[in-house]
């Protein structure tokens, strides 16, 4: 047993926040049956201890004003402490997907872990590690949807490959309309198909539109497709304007009346 006030929180704790209701439920359970599984700590230079695993149990015990807590003391270096904290939270499914991604990224940044190392460490495929880290490419607003559980990690994996503006718009639509991951994929595929079918605007066509508009004194629109076919639209507002167009192309009233 260790005094609770001798234990400091870990700087490697991947969880950003605890669910208050879940913490209250855990505190009630501890009050009834006690702490079944000890927390894990490591000794510090100042004769205090740093919490490595068991963050929620430690918080719940603190809320209950307990003086001591069962603890296992392990002499861990920073890398092993960070890894153990991450693994414990993943095994208990205590982290949301963004917190998981942040924990993995910290292992890369601070301890030079590779994606292959992380895959072996937490028992997941390298592809899953890649996709999880990809969630950090999402805009903060989009990450918030996933943190709250409004969108799943699957939604995030589809969205992170998109430009930021498109991410935000589609994340909002997916949440507002209750889209499944499959539906989101379909919408993105349709948008890509529509974009691919658009022909880049030819500056020669724009110049021709201007020449024709000046010649007929009305708005002119030229549309063309990838095969080279298209149409020319001359827009008039009155019958007199229509007759003026016909005269311009050499048709007299006798020919069309």
Short mmCIF file of C-alpha atoms in Angstrom, two decimals:
data_model
loop_
_atom_site.label_atom_id
_atom_site.label_comp_id
_atom_site.label_asym_id
_atom_site.label_seq_id
_atom_site.Cartn_x
_atom_site.Cartn_y
_atom_site.Cartn_z
CA UNK A 1 0.00 0.00 0.00
CA UNK A 2 1.18 3.52 -0.78
CA UNK A 3 -0.10 6.88 0.46
CA UNK A 4 -2.23 8.42 -2.30
CA UNK A 5 -0.71 11.86 -1.72
CA UNK A 6 2.74 10.43 -2.54
CA UNK A 7 1.65 9.51 -6.09
CA UNK A 8 1.83 12.01 -8.95
CA UNK A 9 -0.03 11.69 -12.28
CA UNK A 10 1.94 10.50 -15.29
CA UNK A 11 2.98 12.95 -18.01
CA UNK A 12 2.51 10.03 -20.41
CA UNK A 13 -1.16 9.48 -19.57
CA UNK A 14 -2.83 9.35 -23.02
CA UNK A 15 -6.36 10.04 -21.78
CA UNK A 16 -7.32 13.71 -22.03
CA UNK A 17 -10.41 13.52 -19.82
CA UNK A 18 -12.38 11.00 -17.77
CA UNK A 19 -16.08 10.37 -18.15
CA UNK A 20 -17.55 11.71 -14.92
CA UNK A 21 -20.35 9.14 -14.73
CA UNK A 22 -17.96 6.26 -15.34
CA UNK A 23 -15.66 7.66 -12.65
CA UNK A 24 -18.57 7.93 -10.20
CA UNK A 25 -19.56 4.32 -10.97
CA UNK A 26 -15.98 3.15 -10.37
CA UNK A 27 -15.83 5.08 -7.09
CA UNK A 28 -19.08 3.43 -5.97
CA UNK A 29 -17.66 0.00 -6.84
CA UNK A 30 -14.42 0.72 -4.95
CA UNK A 31 -16.43 1.86 -1.95
CA UNK A 32 -18.33 -1.44 -1.94
CA UNK A 33 -15.61 -4.00 -2.71
CA UNK A 34 -12.33 -2.08 -2.61
CA UNK A 35 -9.60 -1.91 -5.26
CA UNK A 36 -9.13 -5.41 -6.68
CA UNK A 37 -6.25 -4.64 -9.06
CA UNK A 38 -3.35 -2.53 -7.76
CA UNK A 39 -2.14 0.51 -9.67
CA UNK A 40 1.38 0.50 -11.13
CA UNK A 41 3.84 3.23 -10.15
CA UNK A 42 7.53 3.92 -10.63
CA UNK A 43 9.87 5.62 -8.14
CA UNK A 44 10.92 9.24 -8.72
CA UNK A 45 14.13 10.97 -7.69
CA UNK A 46 12.33 13.03 -5.02
CA UNK A 47 11.21 9.87 -3.15
CA UNK A 48 7.74 10.24 -4.56
CA UNK A 49 6.06 7.97 -7.12
CA UNK A 50 4.72 8.48 -10.61
CA UNK A 51 1.54 6.73 -11.68
CA UNK A 52 2.07 4.45 -14.68
CA UNK A 53 -1.15 2.42 -14.91
CA UNK A 54 -4.44 2.73 -13.07
CA UNK A 55 -5.24 6.41 -13.59
CA UNK A 56 -9.01 6.03 -13.11
CA UNK A 57 -8.60 3.87 -10.00
CA UNK A 58 -6.25 6.48 -8.53
CA UNK A 59 -8.70 9.30 -9.33
CA UNK A 60 -11.66 7.40 -7.90
CA UNK A 61 -9.73 6.61 -4.71
CA UNK A 62 -8.77 10.28 -4.40
CA UNK A 63 -12.42 11.32 -4.78
CA UNK A 64 -13.30 8.91 -1.98
CA UNK A 65 -10.64 10.58 0.20
CA UNK A 66 -8.82 7.28 0.69
CA UNK A 67 -5.45 7.61 2.39
CA UNK A 68 -3.71 4.66 0.75
CA UNK A 69 -4.02 2.58 -2.40
CA UNK A 70 -2.64 -0.87 -3.32
CA UNK A 71 0.28 -0.36 -5.70
CA UNK A 72 2.98 -2.27 -7.53
CA UNK A 73 6.32 -0.43 -7.73
CA UNK A 74 8.28 -1.02 -10.94
CA UNK A 75 11.58 0.67 -11.93
CA UNK A 76 10.63 1.70 -15.48
CA UNK A 77 12.36 4.11 -17.84
CA UNK A 78 10.35 6.77 -19.69
CA UNK A 79 9.78 4.66 -22.81
CA UNK A 80 8.54 1.62 -20.90
CA UNK A 81 6.35 3.78 -18.66
CA UNK A 82 4.73 5.46 -21.66
CA UNK A 83 4.23 2.12 -23.41
CA UNK A 84 2.68 0.47 -20.35
CA UNK A 85 0.32 3.40 -19.80
CA UNK A 86 -0.81 3.28 -23.43
CA UNK A 87 -1.25 -0.50 -23.47
CA UNK A 88 -3.25 -0.54 -20.24
CA UNK A 89 -5.67 2.08 -21.54
CA UNK A 90 -6.07 0.27 -24.88
CA UNK A 91 -6.75 -3.06 -23.18
CA UNK A 92 -9.42 -1.45 -21.03
CA UNK A 93 -10.81 0.44 -24.05
CA UNK A 94 -10.54 3.64 -22.02
CA UNK A 95 -9.29 5.80 -24.91
CA UNK A 96 -11.17 7.38 -27.78
CA UNK A 97 -9.56 6.95 -31.24
CA UNK A 98 -7.96 10.41 -31.19
CA UNK A 99 -6.37 9.80 -27.78
CA UNK A 100 -5.05 6.48 -29.09
CA UNK A 101 -3.52 8.24 -32.11
CA UNK A 102 -1.95 10.90 -29.89
CA UNK A 103 -0.46 8.23 -27.62
CA UNK A 104 1.05 6.41 -30.59
CA UNK A 105 2.41 9.64 -32.06
CA UNK A 106 4.05 10.48 -28.75
CA UNK A 107 5.87 7.13 -28.80
CA UNK A 108 7.17 8.04 -32.26
CA UNK A 109 8.15 11.61 -31.39
CA UNK A 110 9.76 11.03 -28.00
CA UNK A 111 11.13 7.50 -28.26
CA UNK A 112 11.76 7.08 -32.01
CA UNK A 113 9.37 4.14 -32.20
CA UNK A 114 8.52 2.97 -35.72
CA UNK A 115 5.06 1.99 -36.89
CA UNK A 116 6.31 -1.61 -36.97
CA UNK A 117 7.42 -1.26 -33.33
CA UNK A 118 4.01 0.09 -32.34
CA UNK A 119 2.18 -2.68 -34.18
CA UNK A 120 4.14 -5.30 -32.22
CA UNK A 121 3.77 -3.35 -28.97
CA UNK A 122 -0.03 -3.15 -28.94
CA UNK A 123 -0.85 -6.21 -31.04
CA UNK A 124 -2.28 -4.49 -34.10
CA UNK A 125 -1.37 -4.56 -37.78
CA UNK A 126 0.96 -1.94 -39.24
CA UNK A 127 -1.89 -0.84 -41.55
CA UNK A 128 -4.11 -0.22 -38.52
CA UNK A 129 -1.36 1.87 -36.91
CA UNK A 130 -1.03 3.91 -40.13
CA UNK A 131 -4.78 4.56 -40.30
CA UNK A 132 -4.98 5.43 -36.60
CA UNK A 133 -2.14 7.95 -36.90
CA UNK A 134 -3.89 9.37 -39.97
CA UNK A 135 -6.67 10.65 -37.69
CA UNK A 136 -4.25 13.34 -36.50
CA UNK A 137 -4.40 14.85 -40.01
CA UNK A 138 -8.03 15.77 -39.37
CA UNK A 139 -8.95 19.33 -38.46
CA UNK A 140 -9.47 19.88 -34.71
CA UNK A 141 -13.22 20.40 -35.26
CA UNK A 142 -13.44 17.10 -37.11
CA UNK A 143 -11.39 15.35 -34.41
CA UNK A 144 -13.91 16.63 -31.87
CA UNK A 145 -16.72 14.71 -33.58
CA UNK A 146 -14.70 11.52 -33.07
CA UNK A 147 -13.68 12.34 -29.48
CA UNK A 148 -17.36 12.79 -28.56
CA UNK A 149 -18.38 9.63 -30.37
CA UNK A 150 -20.53 11.57 -32.85
CA UNK A 151 -18.50 10.03 -35.69
CA UNK A 152 -16.50 6.81 -35.62
CA UNK A 153 -12.83 6.18 -36.31
CA UNK A 154 -14.05 4.66 -39.58
CA UNK A 155 -15.51 8.02 -40.61
CA UNK A 156 -12.22 9.67 -39.67
CA UNK A 157 -10.18 7.24 -41.75
CA UNK A 158 -12.25 8.15 -44.81
CA UNK A 159 -12.05 11.89 -44.12
CA UNK A 160 -8.36 12.40 -43.28
CA UNK A 161 -7.28 11.91 -46.89
CA UNK A 162 -9.38 14.88 -48.01
CA UNK A 163 -8.50 18.62 -48.12
CA UNK A 164 -9.40 20.43 -44.90
CA UNK A 165 -12.33 22.37 -46.35
CA UNK A 166 -13.89 19.17 -47.67
CA UNK A 167 -13.19 17.37 -44.39
CA UNK A 168 -15.15 19.90 -42.39
CA UNK A 169 -18.13 20.08 -44.75
CA UNK A 170 -18.51 16.32 -45.06
CA UNK A 171 -17.98 15.67 -41.35
CA UNK A 172 -20.83 18.05 -40.54
CA UNK A 173 -23.10 16.44 -43.14
CA UNK A 174 -22.22 12.94 -41.92
CA UNK A 175 -23.11 13.93 -38.36
CA UNK A 176 -26.25 15.92 -39.22
CA UNK A 177 -27.63 13.21 -41.52
CA UNK A 178 -26.43 10.19 -39.57
CA UNK A 179 -24.39 8.80 -42.46
CA UNK A 180 -22.74 5.42 -42.09
CA UNK A 181 -19.10 5.05 -43.14
CA UNK A 182 -20.32 3.35 -46.31
CA UNK A 183 -22.62 6.26 -47.16
CA UNK A 184 -19.79 8.74 -46.59
CA UNK A 185 -17.56 6.75 -48.94
CA UNK A 186 -20.30 6.79 -51.60
CA UNK A 187 -20.73 10.56 -51.37
CA UNK A 188 -16.98 11.13 -51.68
CA UNK A 189 -16.78 8.76 -54.67
CA UNK A 190 -19.63 10.63 -56.38
CA UNK A 191 -17.94 13.97 -55.79
CA UNK A 192 -14.68 12.65 -57.24
CA UNK A 193 -16.48 11.26 -60.30
CA UNK A 194 -18.23 14.57 -60.93
CA UNK A 195 -14.96 16.46 -60.58
CA UNK A 196 -13.17 14.08 -62.96
CA UNK A 197 -15.83 14.61 -65.64
CA UNK A 198 -15.37 18.37 -65.63
CA UNK A 199 -13.26 19.71 -68.49
CA UNK A 200 -10.72 22.42 -67.57
CA UNK A 201 -11.85 25.79 -68.88
CA UNK A 202 -10.16 26.57 -72.19
CA UNK A 203 -9.16 30.26 -72.40
CA UNK A 204 -9.84 30.19 -76.16
CA UNK A 205 -13.46 29.28 -75.47
CA UNK A 206 -13.75 32.13 -73.00
CA UNK A 207 -12.42 34.57 -75.58
CA UNK A 208 -14.85 33.21 -78.19
CA UNK A 209 -17.74 33.68 -75.77
CA UNK A 210 -16.75 37.32 -75.35
CA UNK A 211 -16.47 37.86 -79.13
CA UNK A 212 -19.89 36.32 -79.78
CA UNK A 213 -21.48 38.20 -76.88
CA UNK A 214 -20.20 41.48 -78.33
CA UNK A 215 -21.30 40.53 -81.85
CA UNK A 216 -24.86 39.58 -80.85
CA UNK A 217 -25.10 42.07 -77.93
CA UNK A 218 -26.43 39.34 -75.62
CA UNK A 219 -24.88 36.84 -73.16
CA UNK A 220 -23.33 33.78 -74.84
CA UNK A 221 -22.31 30.51 -73.16
CA UNK A 222 -20.21 27.77 -74.78
CA UNK A 223 -20.10 24.31 -73.18
CA UNK A 224 -17.90 21.44 -74.32
CA UNK A 225 -17.09 17.93 -73.11
CA UNK A 226 -13.96 15.81 -73.21
CA UNK A 227 -14.88 14.42 -76.65
CA UNK A 228 -14.91 17.90 -78.18
CA UNK A 229 -18.66 18.16 -78.72
CA UNK A 230 -20.75 20.82 -77.05
CA UNK A 231 -23.29 23.57 -77.51
CA UNK A 232 -23.50 27.35 -77.85
CA UNK A 233 -26.26 29.08 -75.93
CA UNK A 234 -27.44 32.59 -76.86
CA UNK A 235 -29.70 34.02 -74.19
CA UNK A 236 -32.25 36.70 -75.11
CA UNK A 237 -34.81 38.46 -72.93
CA UNK A 238 -37.28 39.76 -75.51
CA UNK A 239 -38.67 38.70 -78.88
CA UNK A 240 -37.00 41.74 -80.42
CA UNK A 241 -33.61 40.48 -79.22
CA UNK A 242 -34.36 37.07 -80.75
CA UNK A 243 -35.20 38.65 -84.11
CA UNK A 244 -32.01 40.70 -83.94
CA UNK A 245 -30.00 37.50 -83.48
CA UNK A 246 -31.66 35.89 -86.49
CA UNK A 247 -30.95 38.93 -88.60
CA UNK A 248 -27.32 38.83 -87.51
CA UNK A 249 -26.96 35.28 -88.82
CA UNK A 250 -28.67 36.18 -92.10
CA UNK A 251 -32.23 34.97 -91.59
CA UNK A 252 -35.07 37.26 -92.64
CA UNK A 253 -38.58 37.05 -91.16
CA UNK A 254 -39.83 35.51 -94.41
CA UNK A 255 -37.57 32.52 -93.89
CA UNK A 256 -38.79 31.54 -90.42
CA UNK A 257 -42.38 32.80 -90.33
#
